[in-house]
Amino acid sequence: MRWLYACFVIVLCALIFCEYVADFVVLQKCKWPEIRRKKYVDDPLRAMIIADPHLLGPHRGHWLDKLYREWHMTRSFQAASRLLQPDVVFVLGDLFDEGDMVSDKQFQEYVWRYLQMFNLPAGIPLISVVGNHDVGFHYKMHPFFMSRFENYLNYSKVHLYTIKQIHFVVVNSMAMEGDGCLFCAEAESALKNISRTLHCMQHPHEAECARTRRHPYSQPIVMQHFPTYRISDRVCREHDAPHIEAFRERYHVLSKEATDLLGKLLKPRLAFAGHSHYYCHNINRLGIDEYTVASFSWRNNVNPSFMLATITPDDYAVFKCTMLPQQFVYNSYVSAAIACLVLIAFRLRKYLVRRRPVAEKKHN
């Protein structure tokens, strides 16, 4: 029975490695990028940025697909957060695959599952940006969807979030249509208020700025679900999309007008987005670095990745961190199965060789 024991050991080793160890091995090569300027290097902000986990809901997707791929998302995230110990984690929208389709009770269960999967030690904020699968595209957004996302996860509109003197503007991409709708008007008003706040940080001695909070000024960083306007990933300096497709304004990317409005009001120095499910680094319409973050889920991208950003008030450095590929896990299990089949075939051959003289003796 040694061959059976050997098969058991091979399968067990493959299981333990793929499900508990491989994420740590792969993520060992991920390092926080270093800042070039040294002024604030003693205490930079370390931000981990992921996008589009698309947790499956009750209507779409097979239960086994949900169970296995979400298990691997959990393992990957916990390995990354333990190894890298970020100061803050941003999730750039489409937390849920069916957020605009489920009842309030189902949404509560969704949120509980999401927070269990992306659990962080006390003191590390998890900033969840709203996406179209969370509350619907522009035409489908409803106060009910918006308010429940805000109630459970804090950010459904446009907010200024400051940590370690770094200013992030969290934007609801679906409210950037500029057509005068309720949510669009609120988003534009919030952007103007944030613009005034940033102006007063930069010019605190102006009379109109007397009551403004006294955070030191630095150019903000835009965090949203849709990328800013671009025609396709062809303009990317780096990208991993297998096919280049033309992008539609207000569906794949923000419109030119919305992009220009962000530039005019915020004057950002850096932007991050998700939505496309593939990585892209480009110099966008505003003339700044923009990183489109790949989906964190194997369901959307078999070679998922996330971003690590080291940020100070006057500088930043960004690194793409590649995660455990889905194919590696499948290949590992196939290799284990082949090894077991070879052992069985070898054992069967030995058995037949032993039986042949006995059979010949009986025949004679």
mmCIF file of C-alpha atoms in Angstrom:
data_model
loop_
_atom_site.group_PDB
_atom_site.id
_atom_site.type_symbol
_atom_site.label_atom_id
_atom_site.label_comp_id
_atom_site.label_asym_id
_atom_site.label_seq_id
_atom_site.Cartn_x
_atom_site.Cartn_y
_atom_site.Cartn_z
ATOM 1 C CA MET A 1 0.000 0.000 0.000
ATOM 2 C CA ARG A 2 3.001 2.322 -0.222
ATOM 3 C CA TRP A 3 1.865 3.621 -3.594
ATOM 4 C CA LEU A 4 -1.486 4.631 -2.102
ATOM 5 C CA TYR A 5 0.291 6.403 0.744
ATOM 6 C CA ALA A 6 2.565 8.162 -1.766
ATOM 7 C CA CYS A 7 -0.475 9.346 -3.773
ATOM 8 C CA PHE A 8 -2.077 10.674 -0.607
ATOM 9 C CA VAL A 9 1.099 12.588 0.298
ATOM 10 C CA ILE A 10 1.385 14.080 -3.226
ATOM 11 C CA VAL A 11 -2.240 15.270 -3.232
ATOM 12 C CA LEU A 12 -2.001 16.588 0.330
ATOM 13 C CA CYS A 13 1.194 18.532 -0.460
ATOM 14 C CA ALA A 14 -0.403 20.041 -3.577
ATOM 15 C CA LEU A 15 -3.486 21.000 -1.562
ATOM 16 C CA ILE A 16 -1.528 22.607 1.283
ATOM 17 C CA PHE A 17 0.824 24.452 -1.072
ATOM 18 C CA CYS A 18 -1.869 25.797 -3.430
ATOM 19 C CA GLU A 19 -4.423 26.718 -0.797
ATOM 20 C CA TYR A 20 -2.253 27.947 2.103
ATOM 21 C CA VAL A 21 1.363 28.548 1.061
ATOM 22 C CA ALA A 22 1.541 29.619 -2.603
ATOM 23 C CA ASP A 23 0.106 33.110 -2.021
ATOM 24 C CA PHE A 24 2.834 33.877 0.504
ATOM 25 C CA VAL A 25 5.526 32.531 -1.844
ATOM 26 C CA VAL A 26 4.296 34.563 -4.843
ATOM 27 C CA LEU A 27 3.772 37.747 -2.832
ATOM 28 C CA GLN A 28 7.281 37.637 -1.344
ATOM 29 C CA LYS A 29 8.521 39.502 -4.434
ATOM 30 C CA CYS A 30 6.126 42.414 -3.778
ATOM 31 C CA LYS A 31 7.923 45.330 -2.153
ATOM 32 C CA TRP A 32 6.898 48.852 -1.294
ATOM 33 C CA PRO A 33 8.363 51.184 -3.933
ATOM 34 C CA GLU A 34 10.891 53.731 -2.734
ATOM 35 C CA ILE A 35 10.347 57.482 -2.807
ATOM 36 C CA ARG A 36 12.899 59.495 -4.767
ATOM 37 C CA ARG A 37 12.651 62.733 -2.787
ATOM 38 C CA LYS A 38 13.797 62.446 0.815
ATOM 39 C CA LYS A 39 11.922 65.273 2.559
ATOM 40 C CA TYR A 40 9.073 63.127 3.949
ATOM 41 C CA VAL A 41 10.725 59.732 3.611
ATOM 42 C CA ASP A 42 10.642 59.029 7.379
ATOM 43 C CA ASP A 43 6.880 58.556 7.420
ATOM 44 C CA PRO A 44 5.410 57.966 3.953
ATOM 45 C CA LEU A 45 1.886 56.673 3.475
ATOM 46 C CA ARG A 46 1.723 53.099 2.230
ATOM 47 C CA ALA A 47 -1.509 52.437 0.355
ATOM 48 C CA MET A 48 -2.619 49.080 -1.011
ATOM 49 C CA ILE A 49 -5.081 49.492 -3.887
ATOM 50 C CA ILE A 50 -7.312 46.735 -5.269
ATOM 51 C CA ALA A 51 -10.303 46.782 -7.592
ATOM 52 C CA ASP A 52 -13.345 44.833 -8.755
ATOM 53 C CA PRO A 53 -13.579 41.854 -6.401
ATOM 54 C CA HIS A 54 -17.134 41.238 -7.724
ATOM 55 C CA LEU A 55 -18.357 39.020 -4.896
ATOM 56 C CA LEU A 56 -21.000 36.779 -6.438
ATOM 57 C CA GLY A 57 -24.598 37.135 -5.316
ATOM 58 C CA PRO A 58 -27.596 34.802 -5.194
ATOM 59 C CA HIS A 59 -28.597 35.128 -8.861
ATOM 60 C CA ARG A 60 -25.498 34.748 -11.031
ATOM 61 C CA GLY A 61 -22.631 32.300 -10.927
ATOM 62 C CA HIS A 62 -22.293 28.713 -9.728
ATOM 63 C CA TRP A 63 -21.996 28.168 -5.963
ATOM 64 C CA LEU A 64 -18.748 26.216 -6.418
ATOM 65 C CA ASP A 65 -17.268 29.059 -8.477
ATOM 66 C CA LYS A 66 -18.256 31.485 -5.727
ATOM 67 C CA LEU A 67 -16.857 29.296 -2.976
ATOM 68 C CA TYR A 68 -13.494 28.552 -4.570
ATOM 69 C CA ARG A 69 -12.629 31.892 -6.134
ATOM 70 C CA GLU A 70 -13.707 33.875 -3.095
ATOM 71 C CA TRP A 71 -11.650 31.534 -0.940
ATOM 72 C CA HIS A 72 -8.611 32.424 -3.027
ATOM 73 C CA MET A 73 -9.400 36.146 -2.864
ATOM 74 C CA THR A 74 -9.513 35.851 0.913
ATOM 75 C CA ARG A 75 -6.242 33.925 1.041
ATOM 76 C CA SER A 76 -4.528 36.404 -1.319
ATOM 77 C CA PHE A 77 -5.720 39.454 0.567
ATOM 78 C CA GLN A 78 -4.811 38.102 3.995
ATOM 79 C CA ALA A 79 -1.364 37.055 2.742
ATOM 80 C CA ALA A 80 -0.781 40.481 1.164
ATOM 81 C CA SER A 81 -1.963 42.450 4.193
ATOM 82 C CA ARG A 82 0.167 40.387 6.594
ATOM 83 C CA LEU A 83 3.296 40.554 4.470
ATOM 84 C CA LEU A 84 3.010 44.202 3.421
ATOM 85 C CA GLN A 85 1.227 45.814 6.420
ATOM 86 C CA PRO A 86 -0.305 48.799 4.579
ATOM 87 C CA ASP A 87 -1.451 51.996 6.284
ATOM 88 C CA VAL A 88 -4.678 52.069 4.272
ATOM 89 C CA VAL A 89 -6.459 49.843 1.736
ATOM 90 C CA PHE A 90 -8.625 51.184 -1.103
ATOM 91 C CA VAL A 91 -11.096 48.990 -3.002
ATOM 92 C CA LEU A 92 -12.004 50.813 -6.229
ATOM 93 C CA GLY A 93 -15.573 49.763 -6.794
ATOM 94 C CA ASP A 94 -17.622 46.760 -7.887
ATOM 95 C CA LEU A 95 -17.253 45.198 -4.502
ATOM 96 C CA PHE A 96 -20.347 43.156 -5.337
ATOM 97 C CA ASP A 97 -21.463 41.592 -8.586
ATOM 98 C CA GLU A 98 -25.167 42.038 -7.844
ATOM 99 C CA GLY A 99 -25.288 45.004 -5.472
ATOM 100 C CA ASP A 100 -27.989 46.702 -7.552
ATOM 101 C CA MET A 101 -30.097 43.526 -7.758
ATOM 102 C CA VAL A 102 -30.392 42.210 -4.200
ATOM 103 C CA SER A 103 -32.794 42.916 -1.345
ATOM 104 C CA ASP A 104 -31.728 44.824 1.751
ATOM 105 C CA LYS A 105 -31.285 41.596 3.731
ATOM 106 C CA GLN A 106 -29.182 40.079 0.955
ATOM 107 C CA PHE A 107 -27.126 43.273 0.807
ATOM 108 C CA GLN A 108 -26.430 43.031 4.543
ATOM 109 C CA GLU A 109 -25.195 39.476 4.013
ATOM 110 C CA TYR A 110 -23.089 40.730 1.104
ATOM 111 C CA VAL A 111 -21.477 43.394 3.283
ATOM 112 C CA TRP A 112 -20.805 40.931 6.104
ATOM 113 C CA ARG A 113 -19.089 38.563 3.664
ATOM 114 C CA TYR A 114 -17.077 41.383 2.104
ATOM 115 C CA LEU A 115 -15.846 42.654 5.478
ATOM 116 C CA GLN A 116 -14.924 39.114 6.552
ATOM 117 C CA MET A 117 -12.917 38.578 3.367
ATOM 118 C CA PHE A 118 -11.139 41.936 3.532
ATOM 119 C CA ASN A 119 -10.645 41.986 7.258
ATOM 120 C CA LEU A 120 -7.823 44.223 8.483
ATOM 121 C CA PRO A 121 -6.157 44.756 11.861
ATOM 122 C CA ALA A 122 -7.567 47.565 14.001
ATOM 123 C CA GLY A 123 -6.372 50.987 12.918
ATOM 124 C CA ILE A 124 -5.984 50.202 9.197
ATOM 125 C CA PRO A 125 -8.847 51.819 7.235
ATOM 126 C CA LEU A 126 -10.632 49.966 4.433
ATOM 127 C CA ILE A 127 -11.954 52.606 2.001
ATOM 128 C CA SER A 128 -14.628 51.147 -0.271
ATOM 129 C CA VAL A 129 -15.322 53.183 -3.424
ATOM 130 C CA VAL A 130 -18.711 52.723 -5.078
ATOM 131 C CA GLY A 131 -18.938 51.018 -8.502
ATOM 132 C CA ASN A 132 -21.652 50.458 -11.078
ATOM 133 C CA HIS A 133 -22.290 46.872 -9.907
ATOM 134 C CA ASP A 134 -22.805 48.193 -6.360
ATOM 135 C CA VAL A 135 -25.498 50.791 -7.092
ATOM 136 C CA GLY A 136 -26.100 50.579 -10.855
ATOM 137 C CA PHE A 137 -25.007 52.645 -13.826
ATOM 138 C CA HIS A 138 -26.122 56.259 -14.009
ATOM 139 C CA TYR A 139 -29.563 55.442 -15.412
ATOM 140 C CA LYS A 140 -30.217 52.936 -12.600
ATOM 141 C CA MET A 141 -28.896 54.795 -9.539
ATOM 142 C CA HIS A 142 -31.619 55.212 -6.940
ATOM 143 C CA PRO A 143 -31.576 56.859 -3.490
ATOM 144 C CA PHE A 144 -32.281 53.453 -1.950
ATOM 145 C CA PHE A 145 -29.140 51.894 -3.467
ATOM 146 C CA MET A 146 -27.026 54.948 -2.696
ATOM 147 C CA SER A 147 -28.103 55.372 0.907
ATOM 148 C CA ARG A 148 -27.651 51.733 1.875
ATOM 149 C CA PHE A 149 -24.128 51.649 0.387
ATOM 150 C CA GLU A 150 -23.318 54.823 2.325
ATOM 151 C CA ASN A 151 -24.865 53.469 5.529
ATOM 152 C CA TYR A 152 -22.853 50.240 5.445
ATOM 153 C CA LEU A 153 -19.644 51.310 3.692
ATOM 154 C CA ASN A 154 -19.438 55.120 4.160
ATOM 155 C CA TYR A 155 -18.573 56.385 0.667
ATOM 156 C CA SER A 156 -21.269 56.544 -2.026
ATOM 157 C CA LYS A 157 -20.831 60.125 -3.242
ATOM 158 C CA VAL A 158 -17.812 62.451 -3.470
ATOM 159 C CA HIS A 159 -15.601 62.810 -0.396
ATOM 160 C CA LEU A 160 -12.265 64.249 0.641
ATOM 161 C CA TYR A 161 -10.335 61.711 2.688
ATOM 162 C CA THR A 162 -7.065 62.770 4.358
ATOM 163 C CA ILE A 163 -4.514 60.489 5.984
ATOM 164 C CA LYS A 164 -0.904 61.398 6.898
ATOM 165 C CA GLN A 165 -1.361 64.766 5.167
ATOM 166 C CA ILE A 166 -2.184 62.996 1.888
ATOM 167 C CA HIS A 167 -5.488 64.083 0.337
ATOM 168 C CA PHE A 168 -7.608 61.578 -1.579
ATOM 169 C CA VAL A 169 -10.770 62.564 -3.423
ATOM 170 C CA VAL A 170 -13.121 59.564 -3.554
ATOM 171 C CA VAL A 171 -15.435 59.971 -6.552
ATOM 172 C CA ASN A 172 -18.698 58.283 -7.559
ATOM 173 C CA SER A 173 -18.010 57.766 -11.274
ATOM 174 C CA MET A 174 -21.662 57.137 -12.136
ATOM 175 C CA ALA A 175 -22.594 60.587 -10.796
ATOM 176 C CA MET A 176 -20.215 62.346 -13.187
ATOM 177 C CA GLU A 177 -22.635 62.486 -16.122
ATOM 178 C CA GLY A 178 -23.125 66.258 -15.906
ATOM 179 C CA ASP A 179 -26.774 66.048 -16.984
ATOM 180 C CA GLY A 180 -28.237 67.860 -13.975
ATOM 181 C CA CYS A 181 -29.581 64.760 -12.246
ATOM 182 C CA LEU A 182 -29.868 64.864 -8.446
ATOM 183 C CA PHE A 183 -26.743 62.786 -7.836
ATOM 184 C CA CYS A 184 -24.783 64.623 -10.550
ATOM 185 C CA ALA A 185 -25.675 68.012 -9.035
ATOM 186 C CA GLU A 186 -24.644 66.758 -5.574
ATOM 187 C CA ALA A 187 -21.371 65.377 -6.968
ATOM 188 C CA GLU A 188 -20.499 68.622 -8.734
ATOM 189 C CA SER A 189 -21.373 70.638 -5.641
ATOM 190 C CA ALA A 190 -19.191 68.376 -3.486
ATOM 191 C CA LEU A 191 -16.310 68.720 -5.938
ATOM 192 C CA LYS A 192 -16.593 72.516 -5.784
ATOM 193 C CA ASN A 193 -16.600 72.416 -1.981
ATOM 194 C CA ILE A 194 -13.522 70.164 -1.989
ATOM 195 C CA SER A 195 -11.871 72.526 -4.480
ATOM 196 C CA ARG A 196 -12.472 75.443 -2.101
ATOM 197 C CA THR A 197 -11.158 73.428 0.848
ATOM 198 C CA LEU A 198 -7.982 72.548 -1.037
ATOM 199 C CA HIS A 199 -7.576 76.179 -2.108
ATOM 200 C CA CYS A 200 -7.824 77.290 1.515
ATOM 201 C CA MET A 201 -5.257 74.703 2.578
ATOM 202 C CA GLN A 202 -2.936 76.223 -0.001
ATOM 203 C CA HIS A 203 -3.829 79.847 0.898
ATOM 204 C CA PRO A 204 -4.797 79.744 4.603
ATOM 205 C CA HIS A 205 -4.389 83.508 5.148
ATOM 206 C CA GLU A 206 -7.154 84.515 2.763
ATOM 207 C CA ALA A 207 -10.192 85.954 4.540
ATOM 208 C CA GLU A 208 -12.611 83.402 3.145
ATOM 209 C CA CYS A 209 -10.440 80.593 4.519
ATOM 210 C CA ALA A 210 -10.585 81.572 8.185
ATOM 211 C CA ARG A 211 -12.816 78.647 9.195
ATOM 212 C CA THR A 212 -11.248 75.998 6.969
ATOM 213 C CA ARG A 213 -9.497 73.075 8.606
ATOM 214 C CA ARG A 214 -5.742 73.600 8.735
ATOM 215 C CA HIS A 215 -4.368 70.492 7.029
ATOM 216 C CA PRO A 216 -1.180 71.215 5.087
ATOM 217 C CA TYR A 217 -1.832 71.404 1.357
ATOM 218 C CA SER A 218 -0.685 68.804 -1.135
ATOM 219 C CA GLN A 219 -2.125 68.046 -4.538
ATOM 220 C CA PRO A 220 -4.904 65.465 -4.202
ATOM 221 C CA ILE A 221 -5.104 61.940 -5.587
ATOM 222 C CA VAL A 222 -8.291 60.846 -7.379
ATOM 223 C CA MET A 223 -9.723 57.435 -6.420
ATOM 224 C CA GLN A 224 -12.691 56.274 -8.505
ATOM 225 C CA HIS A 225 -14.204 53.305 -10.295
ATOM 226 C CA PHE A 226 -14.199 54.510 -13.928
ATOM 227 C CA PRO A 227 -10.890 55.537 -15.511
ATOM 228 C CA THR A 228 -10.677 59.055 -16.875
ATOM 229 C CA TYR A 229 -11.331 59.478 -20.577
ATOM 230 C CA ARG A 230 -9.177 57.458 -22.986
ATOM 231 C CA ILE A 231 -9.979 55.894 -26.347
ATOM 232 C CA SER A 232 -8.647 52.424 -25.438
ATOM 233 C CA ASP A 233 -5.773 50.646 -23.716
ATOM 234 C CA ARG A 234 -3.707 51.352 -26.817
ATOM 235 C CA VAL A 235 -2.614 54.620 -25.176
ATOM 236 C CA CYS A 236 -1.276 52.773 -22.117
ATOM 237 C CA ARG A 237 2.457 52.734 -21.495
ATOM 238 C CA GLU A 238 1.906 49.344 -19.850
ATOM 239 C CA HIS A 239 -1.157 47.126 -20.013
ATOM 240 C CA ASP A 240 -2.132 43.466 -19.693
ATOM 241 C CA ALA A 241 -5.458 43.348 -21.548
ATOM 242 C CA PRO A 242 -5.428 40.373 -23.977
ATOM 243 C CA HIS A 243 -7.474 42.331 -26.527
ATOM 244 C CA ILE A 244 -7.640 46.056 -27.275
ATOM 245 C CA GLU A 245 -11.203 47.337 -27.481
ATOM 246 C CA ALA A 246 -12.497 50.850 -28.053
ATOM 247 C CA PHE A 247 -13.914 52.478 -24.902
ATOM 248 C CA ARG A 248 -17.284 54.214 -24.724
ATOM 249 C CA GLU A 249 -17.609 57.436 -22.746
ATOM 250 C CA ARG A 250 -19.821 57.142 -19.648
ATOM 251 C CA TYR A 251 -19.737 53.348 -19.895
ATOM 252 C CA HIS A 252 -16.104 52.192 -19.959
ATOM 253 C CA VAL A 253 -14.536 55.538 -18.998
ATOM 254 C CA LEU A 254 -15.582 58.998 -17.831
ATOM 255 C CA SER A 255 -16.598 61.500 -20.475
ATOM 256 C CA LYS A 256 -14.155 64.126 -21.697
ATOM 257 C CA GLU A 257 -16.227 66.792 -19.910
ATOM 258 C CA ALA A 258 -16.223 64.946 -16.573
ATOM 259 C CA THR A 259 -12.494 64.298 -16.845
ATOM 260 C CA ASP A 260 -11.820 67.967 -17.560
ATOM 261 C CA LEU A 261 -14.038 69.000 -14.635
ATOM 262 C CA LEU A 262 -11.988 66.860 -12.241
ATOM 263 C CA GLY A 263 -8.828 68.438 -13.581
ATOM 264 C CA LYS A 264 -10.161 71.971 -13.346
ATOM 265 C CA LEU A 265 -11.545 71.694 -9.809
ATOM 266 C CA LEU A 266 -9.035 69.362 -8.161
ATOM 267 C CA LYS A 267 -5.746 69.772 -10.046
ATOM 268 C CA PRO A 268 -4.767 66.231 -9.015
ATOM 269 C CA ARG A 269 -1.264 64.793 -9.237
ATOM 270 C CA LEU A 270 -2.198 61.114 -9.555
ATOM 271 C CA ALA A 271 -5.280 58.974 -10.293
ATOM 272 C CA PHE A 272 -6.346 55.372 -9.677
ATOM 273 C CA ALA A 273 -9.345 53.551 -11.150
ATOM 274 C CA GLY A 274 -10.722 50.075 -11.858
ATOM 275 C CA HIS A 275 -13.696 48.896 -13.943
ATOM 276 C CA SER A 276 -11.858 47.510 -17.000
ATOM 277 C CA HIS A 277 -10.598 44.434 -15.057
ATOM 278 C CA TYR A 278 -7.124 44.856 -16.608
ATOM 279 C CA TYR A 279 -4.040 46.809 -15.651
ATOM 280 C CA CYS A 280 -3.059 49.987 -17.471
ATOM 281 C CA HIS A 281 -0.578 52.739 -16.740
ATOM 282 C CA ASN A 282 -1.014 55.832 -18.871
ATOM 283 C CA ILE A 283 -0.531 59.576 -18.831
ATOM 284 C CA ASN A 284 -4.158 60.631 -18.948
ATOM 285 C CA ARG A 285 -5.999 63.570 -20.464
ATOM 286 C CA LEU A 286 -5.018 65.700 -17.452
ATOM 287 C CA GLY A 287 -1.320 65.043 -18.050
ATOM 288 C CA ILE A 288 -0.854 62.966 -14.892
ATOM 289 C CA ASP A 289 -0.074 59.324 -14.118
ATOM 290 C CA GLU A 290 -3.197 57.171 -13.974
ATOM 291 C CA TYR A 291 -3.224 53.529 -12.955
ATOM 292 C CA THR A 292 -6.157 51.331 -13.869
ATOM 293 C CA VAL A 293 -6.043 48.467 -11.374
ATOM 294 C CA ALA A 294 -6.775 44.912 -12.545
ATOM 295 C CA SER A 295 -9.598 42.897 -11.033
ATOM 296 C CA PHE A 296 -8.746 41.117 -7.797
ATOM 297 C CA SER A 297 -10.896 38.121 -8.798
ATOM 298 C CA TRP A 298 -9.923 35.110 -10.913
ATOM 299 C CA ARG A 299 -13.421 35.279 -12.359
ATOM 300 C CA ASN A 300 -12.539 38.484 -14.224
ATOM 301 C CA ASN A 301 -8.798 38.094 -14.717
ATOM 302 C CA VAL A 302 -6.868 34.835 -14.457
ATOM 303 C CA ASN A 303 -3.690 36.836 -13.735
ATOM 304 C CA PRO A 304 -4.895 39.293 -11.084
ATOM 305 C CA SER A 305 -2.793 42.051 -9.569
ATOM 306 C CA PHE A 306 -3.032 45.032 -7.266
ATOM 307 C CA MET A 307 -1.090 48.244 -6.718
ATOM 308 C CA LEU A 308 1.237 49.366 -3.961
ATOM 309 C CA ALA A 309 1.725 53.122 -3.616
ATOM 310 C CA THR A 310 4.242 54.863 -1.377
ATOM 311 C CA ILE A 311 3.106 58.476 -1.089
ATOM 312 C CA THR A 312 4.364 61.676 0.530
ATOM 313 C CA PRO A 313 2.921 65.181 0.189
ATOM 314 C CA ASP A 314 5.336 65.978 -2.634
ATOM 315 C CA ASP A 315 6.116 62.631 -4.265
ATOM 316 C CA TYR A 316 4.867 59.108 -4.962
ATOM 317 C CA ALA A 317 6.066 55.763 -6.263
ATOM 318 C CA VAL A 318 3.802 52.971 -7.538
ATOM 319 C CA PHE A 319 4.421 49.245 -7.975
ATOM 320 C CA LYS A 320 2.272 46.595 -9.643
ATOM 321 C CA CYS A 321 2.082 43.488 -7.474
ATOM 322 C CA THR A 322 1.279 40.269 -9.351
ATOM 323 C CA MET A 323 -0.802 37.713 -7.481
ATOM 324 C CA LEU A 324 -1.039 33.927 -7.661
ATOM 325 C CA PRO A 325 -2.169 33.044 -11.227
ATOM 326 C CA GLN A 326 -5.176 30.768 -11.579
ATOM 327 C CA GLN A 327 -3.379 28.596 -14.141
ATOM 328 C CA PHE A 328 -0.531 27.881 -11.709
ATOM 329 C CA VAL A 329 -2.985 26.346 -9.240
ATOM 330 C CA TYR A 330 -4.699 24.289 -11.938
ATOM 331 C CA ASN A 331 -1.326 23.110 -13.295
ATOM 332 C CA SER A 332 -0.225 22.107 -9.791
ATOM 333 C CA TYR A 333 -3.293 19.932 -9.288
ATOM 334 C CA VAL A 334 -2.963 18.419 -12.774
ATOM 335 C CA SER A 335 0.701 17.636 -12.059
ATOM 336 C CA ALA A 336 -0.252 15.970 -8.779
ATOM 337 C CA ALA A 337 -2.919 13.923 -10.566
ATOM 338 C CA ILE A 338 -0.439 12.866 -13.272
ATOM 339 C CA ALA A 339 2.111 11.854 -10.621
ATOM 340 C CA CYS A 340 -0.529 9.705 -8.933
ATOM 341 C CA LEU A 341 -1.514 8.109 -12.260
ATOM 342 C CA VAL A 342 2.146 7.314 -12.991
ATOM 343 C CA LEU A 343 2.474 5.687 -9.566
ATOM 344 C CA ILE A 344 -0.695 3.668 -10.157
ATOM 345 C CA ALA A 345 0.482 2.636 -13.622
ATOM 346 C CA PHE A 346 3.901 1.639 -12.260
ATOM 347 C CA ARG A 347 2.270 -0.358 -9.447
ATOM 348 C CA LEU A 348 -0.108 -2.022 -11.900
ATOM 349 C CA ARG A 349 2.793 -2.962 -14.189
ATOM 350 C CA LYS A 350 4.701 -4.542 -11.296
ATOM 351 C CA TYR A 351 1.597 -6.462 -10.317
ATOM 352 C CA LEU A 352 1.122 -7.784 -13.841
ATOM 353 C CA VAL A 353 4.792 -8.769 -14.119
ATOM 354 C CA ARG A 354 4.494 -10.755 -10.892
ATOM 355 C CA ARG A 355 1.303 -12.448 -12.034
ATOM 356 C CA ARG A 356 2.678 -13.493 -15.432
ATOM 357 C CA PRO A 357 4.951 -16.383 -14.222
ATOM 358 C CA VAL A 358 2.130 -17.756 -12.074
ATOM 359 C CA ALA A 359 -0.248 -17.665 -15.027
ATOM 360 C CA GLU A 360 2.323 -19.336 -17.301
ATOM 361 C CA LYS A 361 2.987 -22.042 -14.682
ATOM 362 C CA LYS A 362 -0.707 -22.839 -14.384
ATOM 363 C CA HIS A 363 -0.962 -22.958 -18.185
ATOM 364 C CA ASN A 364 1.910 -25.494 -18.441
#
